[in-house]
Structure formats: C-alpha cells, structure tokens
Coordinates of C-alpha atoms and ligand atoms in Angstrom, one line a residue:
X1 CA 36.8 -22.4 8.5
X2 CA 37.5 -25.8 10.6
X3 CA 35.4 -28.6 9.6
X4 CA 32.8 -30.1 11.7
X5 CA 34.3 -31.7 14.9
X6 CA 34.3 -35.0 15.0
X7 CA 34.2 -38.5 17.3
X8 CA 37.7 -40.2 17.8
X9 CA 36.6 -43.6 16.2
X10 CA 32.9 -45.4 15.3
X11 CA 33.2 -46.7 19.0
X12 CA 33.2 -43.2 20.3
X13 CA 29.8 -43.1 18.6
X14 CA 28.5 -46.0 19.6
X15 CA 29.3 -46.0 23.1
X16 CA 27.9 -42.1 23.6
X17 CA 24.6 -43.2 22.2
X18 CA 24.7 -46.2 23.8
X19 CA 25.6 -44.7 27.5
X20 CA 23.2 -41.9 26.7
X21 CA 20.0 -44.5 26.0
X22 CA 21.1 -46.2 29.6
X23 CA 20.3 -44.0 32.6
X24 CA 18.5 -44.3 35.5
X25 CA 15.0 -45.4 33.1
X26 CA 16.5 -48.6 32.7
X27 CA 16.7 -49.5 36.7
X28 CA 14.1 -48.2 37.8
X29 CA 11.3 -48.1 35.2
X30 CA 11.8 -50.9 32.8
X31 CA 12.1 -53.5 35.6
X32 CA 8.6 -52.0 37.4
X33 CA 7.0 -51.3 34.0
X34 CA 7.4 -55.4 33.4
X35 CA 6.2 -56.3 36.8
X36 CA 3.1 -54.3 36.7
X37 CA 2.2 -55.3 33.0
X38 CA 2.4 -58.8 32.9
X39 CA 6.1 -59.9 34.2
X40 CA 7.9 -62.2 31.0
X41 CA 4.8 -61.3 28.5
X42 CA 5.9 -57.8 29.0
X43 CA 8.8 -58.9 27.0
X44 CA 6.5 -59.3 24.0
X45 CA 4.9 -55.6 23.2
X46 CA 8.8 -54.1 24.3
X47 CA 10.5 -55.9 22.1
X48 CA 7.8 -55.5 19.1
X49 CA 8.0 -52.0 20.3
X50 CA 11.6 -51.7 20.0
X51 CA 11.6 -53.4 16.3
X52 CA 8.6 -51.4 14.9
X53 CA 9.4 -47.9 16.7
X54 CA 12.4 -47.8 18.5
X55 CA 14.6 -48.9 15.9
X56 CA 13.3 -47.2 12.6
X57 CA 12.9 -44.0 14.1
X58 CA 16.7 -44.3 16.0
X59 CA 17.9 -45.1 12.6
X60 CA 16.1 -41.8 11.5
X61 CA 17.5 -40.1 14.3
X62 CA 21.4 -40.3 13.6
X63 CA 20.6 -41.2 10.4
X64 CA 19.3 -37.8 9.9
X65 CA 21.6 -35.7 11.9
X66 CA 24.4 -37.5 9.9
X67 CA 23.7 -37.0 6.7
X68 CA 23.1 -33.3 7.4
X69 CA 25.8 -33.0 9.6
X70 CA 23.4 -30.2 11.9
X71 CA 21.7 -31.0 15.5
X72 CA 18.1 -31.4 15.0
X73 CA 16.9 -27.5 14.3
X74 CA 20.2 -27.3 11.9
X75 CA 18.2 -30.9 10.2
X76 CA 14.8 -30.0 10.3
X77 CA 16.1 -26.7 8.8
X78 CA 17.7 -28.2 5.6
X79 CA 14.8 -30.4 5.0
X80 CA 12.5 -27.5 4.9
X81 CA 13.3 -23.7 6.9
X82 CA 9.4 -23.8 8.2
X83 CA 10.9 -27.3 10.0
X84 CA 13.2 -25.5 11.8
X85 CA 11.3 -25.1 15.1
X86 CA 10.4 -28.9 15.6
X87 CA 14.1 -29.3 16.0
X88 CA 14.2 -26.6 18.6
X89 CA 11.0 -27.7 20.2
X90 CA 13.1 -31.0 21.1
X91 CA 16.2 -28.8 21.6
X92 CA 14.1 -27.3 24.4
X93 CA 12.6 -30.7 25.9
X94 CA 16.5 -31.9 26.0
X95 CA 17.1 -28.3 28.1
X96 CA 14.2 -28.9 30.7
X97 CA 14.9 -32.4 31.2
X98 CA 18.5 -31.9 31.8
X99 CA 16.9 -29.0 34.6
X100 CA 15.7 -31.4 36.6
X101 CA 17.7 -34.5 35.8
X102 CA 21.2 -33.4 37.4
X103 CA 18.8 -32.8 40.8
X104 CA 18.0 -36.3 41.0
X105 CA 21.4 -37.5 40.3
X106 CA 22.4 -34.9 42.8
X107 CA 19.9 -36.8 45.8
X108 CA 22.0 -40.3 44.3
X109 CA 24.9 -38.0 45.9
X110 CA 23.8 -37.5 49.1
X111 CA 22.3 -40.8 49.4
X112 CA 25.4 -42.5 48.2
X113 CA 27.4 -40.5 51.4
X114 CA 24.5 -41.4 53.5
X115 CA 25.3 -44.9 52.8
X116 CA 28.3 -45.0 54.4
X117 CA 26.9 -44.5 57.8
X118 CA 23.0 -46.0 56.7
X119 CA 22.0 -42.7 58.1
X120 CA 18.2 -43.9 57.7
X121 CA 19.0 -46.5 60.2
X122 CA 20.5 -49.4 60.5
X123 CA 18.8 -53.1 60.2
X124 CA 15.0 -53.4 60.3
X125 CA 14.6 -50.1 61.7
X126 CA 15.2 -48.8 58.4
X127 CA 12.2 -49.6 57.2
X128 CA 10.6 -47.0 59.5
X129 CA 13.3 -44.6 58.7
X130 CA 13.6 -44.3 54.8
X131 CA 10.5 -42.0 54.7
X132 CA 11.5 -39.5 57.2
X133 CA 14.7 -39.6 55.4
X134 CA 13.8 -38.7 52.1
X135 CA 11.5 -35.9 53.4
X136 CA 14.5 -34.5 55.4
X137 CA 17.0 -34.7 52.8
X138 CA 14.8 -33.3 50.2
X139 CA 13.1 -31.0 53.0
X140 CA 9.7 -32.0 51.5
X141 CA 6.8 -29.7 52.0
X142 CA 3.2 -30.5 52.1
X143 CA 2.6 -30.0 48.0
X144 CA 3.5 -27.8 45.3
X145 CA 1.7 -24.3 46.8
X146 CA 4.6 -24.7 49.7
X147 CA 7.5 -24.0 48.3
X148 CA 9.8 -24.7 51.0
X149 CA 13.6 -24.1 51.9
X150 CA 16.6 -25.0 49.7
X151 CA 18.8 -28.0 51.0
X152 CA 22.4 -27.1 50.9
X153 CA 23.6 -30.5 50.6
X154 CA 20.6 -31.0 47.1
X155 CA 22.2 -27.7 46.0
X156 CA 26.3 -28.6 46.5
X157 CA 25.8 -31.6 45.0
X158 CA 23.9 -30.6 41.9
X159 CA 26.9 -28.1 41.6
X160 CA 29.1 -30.7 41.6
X161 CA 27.2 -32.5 38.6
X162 CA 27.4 -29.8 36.4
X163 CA 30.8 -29.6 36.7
X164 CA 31.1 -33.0 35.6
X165 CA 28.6 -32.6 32.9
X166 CA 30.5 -29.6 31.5
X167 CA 34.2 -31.5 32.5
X168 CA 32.8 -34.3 30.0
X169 CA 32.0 -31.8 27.0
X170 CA 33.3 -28.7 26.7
X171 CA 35.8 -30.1 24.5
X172 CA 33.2 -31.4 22.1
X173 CA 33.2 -35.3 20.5
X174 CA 36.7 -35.6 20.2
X175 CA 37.6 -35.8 23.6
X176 CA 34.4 -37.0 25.2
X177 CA 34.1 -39.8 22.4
X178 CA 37.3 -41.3 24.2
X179 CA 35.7 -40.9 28.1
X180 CA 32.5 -42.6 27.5
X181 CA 33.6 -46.2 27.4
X182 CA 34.3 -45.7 31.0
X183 CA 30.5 -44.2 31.7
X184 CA 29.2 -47.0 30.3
X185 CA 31.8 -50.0 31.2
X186 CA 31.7 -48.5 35.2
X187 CA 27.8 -48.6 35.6
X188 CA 28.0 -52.5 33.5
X189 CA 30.1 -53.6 36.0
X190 CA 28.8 -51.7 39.2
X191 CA 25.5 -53.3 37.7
X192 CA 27.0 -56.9 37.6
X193 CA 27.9 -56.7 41.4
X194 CA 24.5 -55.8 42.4
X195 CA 23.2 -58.6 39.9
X196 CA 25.5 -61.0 42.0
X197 CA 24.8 -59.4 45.6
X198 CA 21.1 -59.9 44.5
X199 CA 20.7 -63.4 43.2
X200 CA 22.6 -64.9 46.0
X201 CA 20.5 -63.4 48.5
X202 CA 17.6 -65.1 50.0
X203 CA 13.9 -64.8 48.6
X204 CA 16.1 -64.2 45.3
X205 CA 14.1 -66.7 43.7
X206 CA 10.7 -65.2 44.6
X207 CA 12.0 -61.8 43.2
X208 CA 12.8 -63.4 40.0
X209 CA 9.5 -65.2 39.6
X210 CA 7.5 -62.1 40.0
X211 CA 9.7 -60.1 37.9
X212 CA 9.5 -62.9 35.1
X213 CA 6.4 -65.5 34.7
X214 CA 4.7 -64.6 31.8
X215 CA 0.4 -63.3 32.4
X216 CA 0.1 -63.5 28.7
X217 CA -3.7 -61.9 29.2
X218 CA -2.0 -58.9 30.0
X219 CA -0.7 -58.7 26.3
X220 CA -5.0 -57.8 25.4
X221 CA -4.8 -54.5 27.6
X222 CA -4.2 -51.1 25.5
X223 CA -2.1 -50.0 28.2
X224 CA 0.4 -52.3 28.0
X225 CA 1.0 -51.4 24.8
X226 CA 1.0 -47.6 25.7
X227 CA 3.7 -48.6 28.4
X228 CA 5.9 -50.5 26.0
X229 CA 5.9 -47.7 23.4
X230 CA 6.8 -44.7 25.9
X231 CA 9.1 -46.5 27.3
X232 CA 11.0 -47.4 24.3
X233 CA 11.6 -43.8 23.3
X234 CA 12.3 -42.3 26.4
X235 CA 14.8 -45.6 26.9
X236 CA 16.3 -45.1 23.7
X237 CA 16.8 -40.8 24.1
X238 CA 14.5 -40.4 21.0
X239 CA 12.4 -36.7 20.7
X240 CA 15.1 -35.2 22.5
X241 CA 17.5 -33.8 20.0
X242 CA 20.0 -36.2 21.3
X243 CA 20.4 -38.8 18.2
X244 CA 20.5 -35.6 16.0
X245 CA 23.3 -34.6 17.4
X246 CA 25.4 -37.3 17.8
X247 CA 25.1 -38.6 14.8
X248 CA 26.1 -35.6 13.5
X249 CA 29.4 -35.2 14.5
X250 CA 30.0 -38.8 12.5
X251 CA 31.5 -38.3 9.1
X252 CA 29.0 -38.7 6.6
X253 CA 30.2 -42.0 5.6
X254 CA 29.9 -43.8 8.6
X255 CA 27.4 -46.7 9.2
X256 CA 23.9 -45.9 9.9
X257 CA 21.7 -49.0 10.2
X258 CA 24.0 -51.5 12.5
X259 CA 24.9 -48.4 14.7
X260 CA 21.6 -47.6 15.7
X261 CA 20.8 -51.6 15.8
X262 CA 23.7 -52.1 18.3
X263 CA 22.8 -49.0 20.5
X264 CA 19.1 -50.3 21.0
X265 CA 19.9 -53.6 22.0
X266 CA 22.7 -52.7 24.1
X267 CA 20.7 -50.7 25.6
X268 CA 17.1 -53.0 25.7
X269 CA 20.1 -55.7 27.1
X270 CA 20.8 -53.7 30.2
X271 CA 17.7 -53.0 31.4
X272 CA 16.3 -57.1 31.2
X273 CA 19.9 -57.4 32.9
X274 CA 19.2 -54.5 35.4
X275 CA 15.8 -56.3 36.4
X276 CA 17.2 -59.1 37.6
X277 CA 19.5 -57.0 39.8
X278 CA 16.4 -55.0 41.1
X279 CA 14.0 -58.2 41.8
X280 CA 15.9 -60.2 43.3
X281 CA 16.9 -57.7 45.7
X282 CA 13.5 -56.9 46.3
X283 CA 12.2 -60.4 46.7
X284 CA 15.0 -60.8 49.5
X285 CA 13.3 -57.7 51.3
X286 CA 10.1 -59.2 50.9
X287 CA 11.5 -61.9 53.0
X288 CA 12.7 -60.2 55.4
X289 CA 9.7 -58.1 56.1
X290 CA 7.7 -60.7 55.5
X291 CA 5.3 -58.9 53.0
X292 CA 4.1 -59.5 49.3
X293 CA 7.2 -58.4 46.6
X294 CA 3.9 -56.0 45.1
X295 CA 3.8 -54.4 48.1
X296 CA 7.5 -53.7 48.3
X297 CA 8.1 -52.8 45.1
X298 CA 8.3 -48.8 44.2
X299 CA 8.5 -47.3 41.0
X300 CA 11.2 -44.7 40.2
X301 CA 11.6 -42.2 42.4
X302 CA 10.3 -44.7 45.7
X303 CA 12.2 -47.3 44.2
X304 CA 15.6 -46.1 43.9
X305 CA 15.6 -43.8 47.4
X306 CA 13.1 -45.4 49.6
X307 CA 12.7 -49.4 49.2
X308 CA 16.4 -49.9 47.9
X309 CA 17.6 -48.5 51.2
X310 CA 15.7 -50.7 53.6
X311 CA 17.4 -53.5 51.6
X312 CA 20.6 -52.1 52.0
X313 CA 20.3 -52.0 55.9
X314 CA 19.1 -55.1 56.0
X315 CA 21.9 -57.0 54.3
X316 CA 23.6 -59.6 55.8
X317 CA 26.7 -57.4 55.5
X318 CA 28.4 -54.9 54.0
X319 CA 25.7 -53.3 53.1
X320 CA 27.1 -49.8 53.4
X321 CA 29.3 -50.8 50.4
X322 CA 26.2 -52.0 48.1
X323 CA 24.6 -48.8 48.8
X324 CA 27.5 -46.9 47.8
X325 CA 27.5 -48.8 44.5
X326 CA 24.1 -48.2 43.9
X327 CA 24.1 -44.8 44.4
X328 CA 27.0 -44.5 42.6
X329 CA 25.7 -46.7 40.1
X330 CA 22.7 -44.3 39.8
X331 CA 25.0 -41.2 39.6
X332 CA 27.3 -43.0 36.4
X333 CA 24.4 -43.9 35.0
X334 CA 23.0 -40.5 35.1
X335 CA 26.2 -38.6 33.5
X336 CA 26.2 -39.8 30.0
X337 CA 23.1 -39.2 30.0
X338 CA 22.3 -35.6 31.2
X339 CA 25.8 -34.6 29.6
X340 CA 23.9 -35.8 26.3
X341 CA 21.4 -33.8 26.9
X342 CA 23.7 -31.1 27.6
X343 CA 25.4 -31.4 24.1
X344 CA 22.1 -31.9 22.7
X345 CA 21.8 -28.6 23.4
X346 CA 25.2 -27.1 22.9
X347 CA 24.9 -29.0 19.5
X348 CA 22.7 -26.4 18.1
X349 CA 23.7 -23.2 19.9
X350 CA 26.8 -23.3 18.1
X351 CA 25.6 -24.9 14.7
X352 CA 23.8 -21.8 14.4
X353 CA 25.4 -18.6 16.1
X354 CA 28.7 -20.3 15.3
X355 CA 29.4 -20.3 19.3
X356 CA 32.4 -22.0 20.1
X357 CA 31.8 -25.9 21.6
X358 CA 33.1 -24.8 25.4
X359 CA 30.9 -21.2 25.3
X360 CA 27.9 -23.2 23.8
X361 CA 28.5 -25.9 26.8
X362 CA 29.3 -23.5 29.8
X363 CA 26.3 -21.7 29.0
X364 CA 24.2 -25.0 29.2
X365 CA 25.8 -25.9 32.2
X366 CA 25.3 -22.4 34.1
X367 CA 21.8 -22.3 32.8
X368 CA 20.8 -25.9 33.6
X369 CA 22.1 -25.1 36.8
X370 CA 20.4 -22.2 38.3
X371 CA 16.8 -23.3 36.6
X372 CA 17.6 -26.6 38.0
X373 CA 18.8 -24.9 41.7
X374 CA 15.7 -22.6 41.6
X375 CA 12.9 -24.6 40.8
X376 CA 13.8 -28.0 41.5
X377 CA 16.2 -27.8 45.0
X378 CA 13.5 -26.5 47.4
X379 CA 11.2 -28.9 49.1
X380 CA 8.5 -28.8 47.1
X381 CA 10.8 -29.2 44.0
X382 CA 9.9 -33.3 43.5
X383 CA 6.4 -32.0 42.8
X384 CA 7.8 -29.7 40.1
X385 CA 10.4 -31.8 39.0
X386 CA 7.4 -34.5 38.5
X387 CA 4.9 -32.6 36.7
X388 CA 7.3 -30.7 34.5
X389 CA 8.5 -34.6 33.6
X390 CA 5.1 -35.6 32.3
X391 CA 4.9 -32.3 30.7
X392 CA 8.7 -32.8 28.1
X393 CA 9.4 -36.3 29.0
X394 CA 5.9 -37.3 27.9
X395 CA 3.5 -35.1 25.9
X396 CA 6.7 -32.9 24.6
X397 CA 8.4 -35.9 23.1
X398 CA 5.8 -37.5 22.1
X399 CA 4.7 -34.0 20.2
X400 CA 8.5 -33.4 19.0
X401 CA 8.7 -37.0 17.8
X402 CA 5.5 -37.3 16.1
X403 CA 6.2 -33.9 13.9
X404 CA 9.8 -35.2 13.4
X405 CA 9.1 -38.4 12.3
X406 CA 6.4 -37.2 10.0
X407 CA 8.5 -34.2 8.0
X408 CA 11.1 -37.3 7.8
X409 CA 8.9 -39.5 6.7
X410 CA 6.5 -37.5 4.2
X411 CA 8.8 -34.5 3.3
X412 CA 12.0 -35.8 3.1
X413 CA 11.0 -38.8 2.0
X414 CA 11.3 -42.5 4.1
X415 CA 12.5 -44.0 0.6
X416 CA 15.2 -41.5 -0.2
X417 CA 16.7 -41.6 3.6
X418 CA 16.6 -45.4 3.1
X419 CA 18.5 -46.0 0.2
X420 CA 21.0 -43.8 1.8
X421 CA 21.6 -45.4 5.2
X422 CA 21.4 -48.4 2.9
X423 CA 24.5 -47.4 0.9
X424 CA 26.4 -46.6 4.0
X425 CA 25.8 -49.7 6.1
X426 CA 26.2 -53.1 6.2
X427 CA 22.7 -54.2 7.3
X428 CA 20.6 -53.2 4.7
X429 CA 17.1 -52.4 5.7
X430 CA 13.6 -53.6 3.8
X431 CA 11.2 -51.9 2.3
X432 CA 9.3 -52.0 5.5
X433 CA 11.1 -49.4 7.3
X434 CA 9.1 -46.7 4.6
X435 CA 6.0 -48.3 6.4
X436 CA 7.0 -47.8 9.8
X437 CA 8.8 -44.4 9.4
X438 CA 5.5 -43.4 7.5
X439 CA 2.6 -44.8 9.4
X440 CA 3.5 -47.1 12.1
X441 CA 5.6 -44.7 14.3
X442 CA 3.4 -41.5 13.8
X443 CA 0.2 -43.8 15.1
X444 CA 2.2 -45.4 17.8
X445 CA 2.7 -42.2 19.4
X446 CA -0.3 -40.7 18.9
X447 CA -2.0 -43.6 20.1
X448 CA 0.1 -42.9 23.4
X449 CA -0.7 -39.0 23.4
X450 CA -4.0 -39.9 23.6
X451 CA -4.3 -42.7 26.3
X452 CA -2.0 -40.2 28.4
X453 CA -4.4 -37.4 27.9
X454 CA -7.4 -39.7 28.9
X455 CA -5.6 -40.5 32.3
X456 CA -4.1 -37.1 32.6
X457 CA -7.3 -34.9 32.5
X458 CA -8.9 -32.9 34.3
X459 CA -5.7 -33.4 36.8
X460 CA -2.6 -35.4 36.3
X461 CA -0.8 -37.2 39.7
X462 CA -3.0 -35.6 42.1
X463 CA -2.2 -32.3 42.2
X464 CA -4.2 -29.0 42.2
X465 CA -5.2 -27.9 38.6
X466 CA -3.4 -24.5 39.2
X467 CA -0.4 -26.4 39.5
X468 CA -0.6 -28.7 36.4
X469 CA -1.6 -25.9 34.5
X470 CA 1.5 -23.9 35.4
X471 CA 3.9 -26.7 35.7
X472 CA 2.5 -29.2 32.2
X473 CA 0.7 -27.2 30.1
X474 CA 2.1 -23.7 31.0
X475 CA 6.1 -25.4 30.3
X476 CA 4.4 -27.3 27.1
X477 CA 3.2 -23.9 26.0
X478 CA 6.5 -21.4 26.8
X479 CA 8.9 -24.0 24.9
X480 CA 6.7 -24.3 22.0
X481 CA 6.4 -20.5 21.4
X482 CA 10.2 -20.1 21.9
X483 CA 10.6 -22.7 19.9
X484 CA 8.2 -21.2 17.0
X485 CA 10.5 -17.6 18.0
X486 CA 13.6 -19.3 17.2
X487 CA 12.6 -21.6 14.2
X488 CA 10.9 -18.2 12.3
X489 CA 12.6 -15.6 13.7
X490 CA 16.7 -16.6 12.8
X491 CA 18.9 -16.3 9.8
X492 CA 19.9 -19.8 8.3
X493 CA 22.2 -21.7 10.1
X494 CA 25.7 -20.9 9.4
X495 CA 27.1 -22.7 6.7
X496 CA 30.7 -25.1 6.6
Ligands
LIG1 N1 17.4 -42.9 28.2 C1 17.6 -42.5 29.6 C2 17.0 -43.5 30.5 O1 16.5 -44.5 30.1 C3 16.8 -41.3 29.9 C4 17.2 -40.1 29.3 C5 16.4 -39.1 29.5 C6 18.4 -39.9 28.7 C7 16.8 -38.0 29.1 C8 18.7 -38.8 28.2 C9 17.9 -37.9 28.4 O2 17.1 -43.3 31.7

C-alpha cells in the first residue's frame, strides 16, 4: 500500500496553514472588531487571546493530526473510537462553511467585473447606488420566507470557484503544497497596494486614528473579551478539521511548536496590516462625504460590497483598477482558504473508505456546489448564508473545539502530547501549555458559548424564530446526528 501523501517541503506546510488562517476574516472583521472594541486597546485581549488560546490549541491542532497521521475523525478515533464523531462533527462544520463560503467569493467575482465599469455609479453618486446594487446582483428579497430567483451571474461564478477549489487539490499535498506560496504571496502584495493607495489618500490620518487610539476602559467589558476569543479561532481555522489535516500529511518528524507559532503570527500580522489598508480608506471616504468614519464603517458583508465601493468611485483615479484588486484580493484570499476546507473534508473521506484523493475532492467540490447553488444563490440566500454562519462558524466550532480540546487535553493527555511536540521542535514549550490545553481553552470557549447564547436568544439577527430554528439550530442538530451516525456506526479507519 502507498504511504501517506505528503507536502513537498516544511514551507508547503506552513504556507497552506498560513494562507488557510488568512481569508476574508482578516479584512473585514479583525479591522471592524478593533474599531468597535476599543481601537489600539483591542490589541491587548487579541493578542492575550492568541497566546493563551490560539496558539496552544493550533499547536494541538497539527500537532495532533501529525502524530496520528489521520484528519480529525481518523485522530479523535485513535485516541479513543467513542471520539470519533467530534472529529466528524468538525468535518461537517468544515463542509457547511465551505457551502456558503465559495458564494461569497463568487459576489467578489462579479463585483470585481463590475469594477471595471463602476457599474454602481460613478463619483459621489455611488454612494446612492451601492445599495441598489447589491440588492440587484444578489436579487435580494424581502427576508428569509421569500425565497426569491437564482442570479445566473451568483451561480456561474460560484461554478467557476469550485473549479478552482478542486484545480488546487485533487492532486493532494504534494502538488498543492507547491501552489500556495502564490495564494498567499498574491493577496500580501495585492494587500500592500491597497495599504499604499490608502495611506496616501486624504482623511488617511483620520482613518488611522480611529482604527488605532487606544480606549483602554474598553479592556473592563466581557464582550470584548468574547470578541477577541471568537475571533482568534475562526482567524486561525481552529474547530474546523482543517489543522487536523494538514498537519497530517507532514511526516511525523516534522516541527510542531515553531510551525504553528509562525502560522499564527503570520497570520495575526496580516490582519493589523490589513486594517490599516481598510481605515485609511475609509477615513478618506469619510472626507469626502463629509460624515463621521463610525458611520461609514460596515462590518463584513457591508464592508467589503457596499462602503468599499463608494470609495472606489470616489477615487481621485483609477479607481476601476483598485476595485479590481480588491475584489480580486477578496477572491485570493478566499481560495486557500475554502480549498482548505475542501481538503478538510476530502482528508477524512479517504482516510477512512480508502477513497482516492481526486474522488474524495470531486465529490466535495460537486457537493459543496449544488448545496451552495441551492440554498445560498437565490435572493434570499444572504439570510441563510448568515444564519447558517452563526449556527457552524460560531456555536458549531465553538462546540467541536471545546469537546476536542478536552479528549486532547484530559484523555490523551496535555503532558504526553507536550513532551512530544517538545522532542520534535525547536521551541520547546512550558509546563503551561498543560494549563491552557486543560483549563484555559475549554473555559475560554465556553465562556464565549454562553455570552453568544445570551445575545442570540429567543432570536438571533432579527429574523423570525421559524427561520433561526431551521437555519441554526435545525443545521446544529442534522450535523451532530450525522456526525454521531458516522462516528458509531463505521468500521475503523483503514489502516497504513
Ligand atoms: N480563517 C479564515 C478567515 O479569517 C476563515 C476561514 C473560515 C478559513 C473557514 C477557513 C475556513 O477569514
């Protein structure tokens, strides 16, 4: 039997995880998550975030899938078979997310042609235009109980992503370990042009300010903290089978501990870099339209496809061409990662039926696709795609993570996976990992389980109870019972 398959070189590794953990999270929700909670102090409860949670339970995360050489059912399945189904429970998260990701980098698409022609108008009037637009090209209905018509341009170019995502994998590590430097250098550069475009502009200053002077009373609020912690794991890919994977198609010698230190800060780099891009811009269109940067700043979805275009119109010039390299921008930074989530996926289809990597990847891709073209194309498909978020991006990670962490920590043993990342790597980590692995990172997400569910009951985002109990807690409940089917129900994983 061929051995595992495996990454062309440590930087094959390291620049998969790394262009995985950068997506669209790090432009459009780090730099709005440190405006709103206290600009520079923000900097504070992220980066203790990152140190106590992010990092120990990264270093779990390929640590794990590493030294079992399995995805993260094949993992959870060697520390204990009744394990199994956490790892699938992620496994599925990974699946949804990767539904409805590829439609948002598919609007990036037709946004990034619509640049060329600033088809939601041209100068000042854009600021009037951008909502219309985004209605039309999404053909918006009035809530989720409308479910509206499909979009051919949404549904052509979310084909067109999944051909890329299965174009970047269905040869497995070997070959995609040698494309990724580009999916990560491409969107670093892209990123520096808009960084220059930005700070040069006027109002720059302004942007920058707001974006970075410190409200240290912030630092007092729970939320803040509940804001730092979810977005360290879903910045860093962690609960979604990802890290499991990728780290296991290193050879089991391979450095643990710097890798995953690298990865994080690479990644915690970008998106402090990525802010200054985004505020500067902003406080330049706060100039122009002569309002406060607060009330021209969007978060994620608005952000990215409704104030960045007025911006764009309004340039001084060729602002056709920064909107084509933010959109594409958007779109590079979105491959590495949904293809991630793709082999996070793949990873375990063929670690257990013994698939091969491009059957195991096609059928990610035709699935992903259709679920994605079904549910998340029409025009009430934002209000889907955004409840279903909460429902895997949120509580299901959170859950995933939290029983994860906890059969690492507790069954496998925090100690034992220590001294073995410690024999492999050069960093060697303290004693105070155990504590973190053990008792800090459970709380920490538990802690944010529960401040979500205060704000997200009885209804979460507005919408109708019927809808959130289909869309969050009906998707919460089908992946945990398949998950529970395929954790209990299978043979072992097959064995090489
Ligand atoms: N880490 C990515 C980001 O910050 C998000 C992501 C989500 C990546 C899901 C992979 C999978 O945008």
């Amino acid at each position: 039997m061929p051995g595992r398959d495996r990454w062309p070189s440590r930087w094959g590794f390291v620049f998969a995880a790394i262009g995985s953990a950068i997506g669209l999270g790090n432009v459009w929700r780090f730099p709005y998550l440190a405006y709103k909670y206290g600009g520079g102090a923000f900097l504070v409860p992220w980066l203790i975030s990152l140190v106590a949670i992010g990092i120990p339970w990264f270093i779990a995360e390929i640590g794990m899938g590493q030294l079992m050489q399995r995805g993260a059912p094949g993992t959870m399945a060697r520390i204990g078979k009744k394990w199994e189904w956490t790892g699938w429970l992620s496994t599925l998260i990974a699946f949804v997310i990767a539904c409805y990701y590829t439609v948002i980098m598919a609007w990036s698409i037709v946004y990034l042609v619509s640049s060329v022609t600033l088809a939601w108008g041209p100068g000042a009037a854009a600021a009037d235009g951008v909502g219309p637009f985004f209605n039309q090209t999404l053909g918006l209905t009035g809530g989720p109980g409308e479910w509206g018509g499909y979009q051919v341009t949404i549904v052509a170019a979310l084909i067109f992503s999944w051909i890329a995502i299965y174009w970047f994998i269905y040869e497995g590590p070997e070959r995609l370990g040698k494309l990724v430097k580009w999916t990560v250098i491409i969107p670093w550069c892209l990123l520096a042009i808009l960084f220059i475009r930005g700070i040069t502009l006027p109002g720059a200053v302004d942007g920058l300010n707001f974006y970075l002077t410190p409200n240290f009373a912030a630092l007092a609020d729970g939320e803040v903290w509940f804001a730092a912690i979810s977005q360290i794991a879903f910045t860093l890919s962690l609960g979604m089978s990802i890290m499991f994977a990728y780290g296991s198609y290193n050879p089991k010698q391979e450095d643990i501990n710097n890798n995953a230190i690298i990865t994080s800060l690479a990644n915690c780099g970008t998106s402090f870099f990525a802010g200054f891009a985004v505020f500067s811009t902003l406080g330049y269109l706060a100039l122009q339209l002569n309002q406060p940067i607060d009330k021209v700043a969007g978060a994620s979805v608005g952000l990215a496809f409704k104030t960045f275009p007025i911006a764009i119109s309004m340039m001084p010039f060729a602002g056709q061409l920064i909107g084509i390299i933010f959109f594409g921008c958007l779109w590079v930074l979105g491959i590495d990662s949904a293809f991630s989530l793709a082999e996070a996926v793949a990873t375990p289809i063929s670690d257990k039926w013994g698939v091969s990597t491009k059957k195991a990847a096609l059928s990610v891709a035709i699935a992903g696709f259709v679920i994605g073209a079904i549910i998340f194309s029409p025009g009430s498909g934002l209000f889907w795609l955004d409840m279903v978020d909460r429902a895997v991006s949120f509580y299901g990670l959170l859950i995933a993570g939290f029983l994860q962490i906890v059969v690492i920590g507790w069954v496998y043993g925090a100690e034992r996976l220590r001294q073995e990342a410690n024999a492999l790597s050069d960093i060697k980590i303290g004693g105070w990992f155990n504590v973190m692995v053990k008792v800090i990172v459970p709380l920490g997400l538990l802690f944010v389980l529960e401040e979500g569910l205060r704000s997200d009951l009885p209804s979460y985002g507005g919408y109708p109870v019927w809808a959130t109990s289909i869309a969050m807690w009906g998707t919460l409940a089908l992946i945990i019972v398949i998950s529970l089917i395929l954790g209990f129900g299978g043979r072992e994983d097959i064995e090489n």
